[in-house]
Coordinates of C-alpha atoms in Angstrom, one line a residue:
X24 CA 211.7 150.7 -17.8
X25 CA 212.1 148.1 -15.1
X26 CA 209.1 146.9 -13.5
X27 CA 211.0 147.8 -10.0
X28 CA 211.9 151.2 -10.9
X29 CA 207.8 151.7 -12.3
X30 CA 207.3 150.3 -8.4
X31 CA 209.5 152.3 -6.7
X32 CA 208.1 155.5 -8.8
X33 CA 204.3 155.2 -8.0
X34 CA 205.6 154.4 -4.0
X35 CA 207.4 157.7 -4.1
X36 CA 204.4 159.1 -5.7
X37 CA 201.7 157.8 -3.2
X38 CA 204.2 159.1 -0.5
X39 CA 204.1 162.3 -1.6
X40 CA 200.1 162.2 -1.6
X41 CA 200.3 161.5 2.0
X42 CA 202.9 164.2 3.1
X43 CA 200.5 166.5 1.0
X44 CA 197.8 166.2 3.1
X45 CA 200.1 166.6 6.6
X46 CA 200.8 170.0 5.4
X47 CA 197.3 170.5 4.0
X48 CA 196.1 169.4 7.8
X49 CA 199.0 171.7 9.3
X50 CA 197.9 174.7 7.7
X51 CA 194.8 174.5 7.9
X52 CA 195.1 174.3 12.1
X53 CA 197.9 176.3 12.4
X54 CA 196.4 179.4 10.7
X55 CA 193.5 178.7 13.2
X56 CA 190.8 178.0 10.3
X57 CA 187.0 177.1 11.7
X58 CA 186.5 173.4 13.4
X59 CA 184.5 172.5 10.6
X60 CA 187.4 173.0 8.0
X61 CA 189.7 171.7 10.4
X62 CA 187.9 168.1 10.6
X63 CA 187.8 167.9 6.5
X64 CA 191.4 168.3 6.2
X65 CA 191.8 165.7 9.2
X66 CA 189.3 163.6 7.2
X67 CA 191.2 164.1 3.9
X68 CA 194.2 163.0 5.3
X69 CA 193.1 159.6 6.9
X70 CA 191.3 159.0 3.0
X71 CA 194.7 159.8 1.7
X72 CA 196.2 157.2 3.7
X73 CA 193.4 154.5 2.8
X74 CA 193.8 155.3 -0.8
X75 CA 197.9 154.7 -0.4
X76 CA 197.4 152.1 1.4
X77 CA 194.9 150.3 -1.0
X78 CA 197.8 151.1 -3.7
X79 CA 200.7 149.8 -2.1
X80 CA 199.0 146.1 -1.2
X81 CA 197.8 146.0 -4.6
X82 CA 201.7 146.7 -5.7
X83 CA 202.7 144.2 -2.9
X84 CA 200.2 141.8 -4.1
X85 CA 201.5 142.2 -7.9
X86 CA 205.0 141.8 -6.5
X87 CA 204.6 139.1 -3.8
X88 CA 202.9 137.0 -6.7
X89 CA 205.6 137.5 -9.6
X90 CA 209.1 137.7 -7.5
X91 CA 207.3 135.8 -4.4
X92 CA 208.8 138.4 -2.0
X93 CA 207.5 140.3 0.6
X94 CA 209.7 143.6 0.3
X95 CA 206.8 145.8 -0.6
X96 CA 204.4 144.1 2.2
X97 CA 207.0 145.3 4.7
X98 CA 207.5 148.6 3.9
X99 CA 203.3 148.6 3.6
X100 CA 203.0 147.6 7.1
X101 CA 206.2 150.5 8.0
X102 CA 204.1 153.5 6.2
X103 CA 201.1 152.0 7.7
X104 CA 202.4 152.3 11.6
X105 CA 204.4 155.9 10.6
X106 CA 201.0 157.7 8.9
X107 CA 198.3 156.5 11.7
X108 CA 200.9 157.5 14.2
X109 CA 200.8 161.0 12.7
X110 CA 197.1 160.7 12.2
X111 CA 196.7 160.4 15.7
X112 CA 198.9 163.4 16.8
X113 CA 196.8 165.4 14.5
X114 CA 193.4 163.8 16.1
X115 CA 194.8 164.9 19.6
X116 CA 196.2 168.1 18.0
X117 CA 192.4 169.3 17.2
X118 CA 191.2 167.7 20.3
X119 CA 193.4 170.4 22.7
X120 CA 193.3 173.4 19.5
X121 CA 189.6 173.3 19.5
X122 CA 188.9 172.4 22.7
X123 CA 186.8 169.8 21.6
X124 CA 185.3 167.4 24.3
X125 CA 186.2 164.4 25.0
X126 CA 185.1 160.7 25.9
X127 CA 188.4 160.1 27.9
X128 CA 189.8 161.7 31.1
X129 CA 193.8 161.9 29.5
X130 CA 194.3 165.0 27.1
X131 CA 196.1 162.5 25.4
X132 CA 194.4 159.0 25.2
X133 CA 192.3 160.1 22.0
X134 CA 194.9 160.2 19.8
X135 CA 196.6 157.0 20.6
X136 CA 193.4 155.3 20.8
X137 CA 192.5 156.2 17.4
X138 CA 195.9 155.4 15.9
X139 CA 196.4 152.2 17.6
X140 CA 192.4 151.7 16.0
X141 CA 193.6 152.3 12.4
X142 CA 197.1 150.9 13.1
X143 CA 195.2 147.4 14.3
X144 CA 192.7 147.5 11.5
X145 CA 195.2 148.3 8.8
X146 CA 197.8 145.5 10.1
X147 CA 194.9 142.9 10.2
X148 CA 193.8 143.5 6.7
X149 CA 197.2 143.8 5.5
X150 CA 198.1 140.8 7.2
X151 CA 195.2 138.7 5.7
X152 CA 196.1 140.3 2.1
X153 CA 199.8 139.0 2.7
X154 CA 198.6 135.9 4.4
X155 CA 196.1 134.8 1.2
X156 CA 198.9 135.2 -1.8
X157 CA 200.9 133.1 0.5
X158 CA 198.4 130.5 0.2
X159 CA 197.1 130.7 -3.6
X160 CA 201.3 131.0 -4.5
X161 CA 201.7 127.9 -3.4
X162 CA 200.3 124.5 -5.3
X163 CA 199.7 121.9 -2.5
X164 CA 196.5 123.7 -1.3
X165 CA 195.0 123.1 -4.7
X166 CA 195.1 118.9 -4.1

């Protein structure tokens, strides 16, 4: 096999971890399960998309260093901005479900805050990954 096709196989795969845990999270709200079950499955999801994420810049590392391309950096950054936006529906989703209080006025200002948080936090350390095999692919910083 190709090494793009073994790629494109474990990003597929890593995807589907992800979705897995969305429908873990849904069920486990939507058939009205205890807070404290509720939380793990929110928790479990937000590892799931740490443990993608820590895959798929270590892909986009392996690829940015052999091809010297950033095609897997930018789909990185686009799973990154799509999964902590859905992590922070399902933050505010549990906020209103079990009327759980709040630090902020808005019913809705939770939820963005924490996925703008882990959307910042994720793009900076991405950004730095990307930003350092730039520099060590390239031979004048070694004079």
């Amino acid at each position: 096999m190709k090494r793009k096709t073994v790629l494109v196989i474990i990003f597929v795969l890593l995807l589907f971890y992800s979705l897995y845990s969305v429908f873990v999270l849904e069920e486990v709200i939507s058939s009205g399960s205890s807070i404290r079950e509720a939380e793990s499955a929110l928790v479990a999801f937000q590892r799931s998309i740490w443990i993608t994420w820590i895959l798929l810049v270590s892909m986009a590392v392996y690829y940015k260093w052999v091809k010297k391309r950033n095609f897997i950096f930018y789909f990185t950054y686009a799973f990154l901005f799509v999964a902590f936006s859905v992590y922070g529906i399902y933050v505010q989703r549990l906020v209103t479900a079990y009327d759980i209080p709040s630090s902020f006025e808005d019913s809705y200002t939770l939820g963005v805050f924490s996925a703008l948080q882990n959307i910042l936090m994720s793009g900076i350390l991405t950004g730095f990954l990307q930003a350092a095999v730039w520099w060590f692919t390239r031979r004048w910083h070694r004079r």
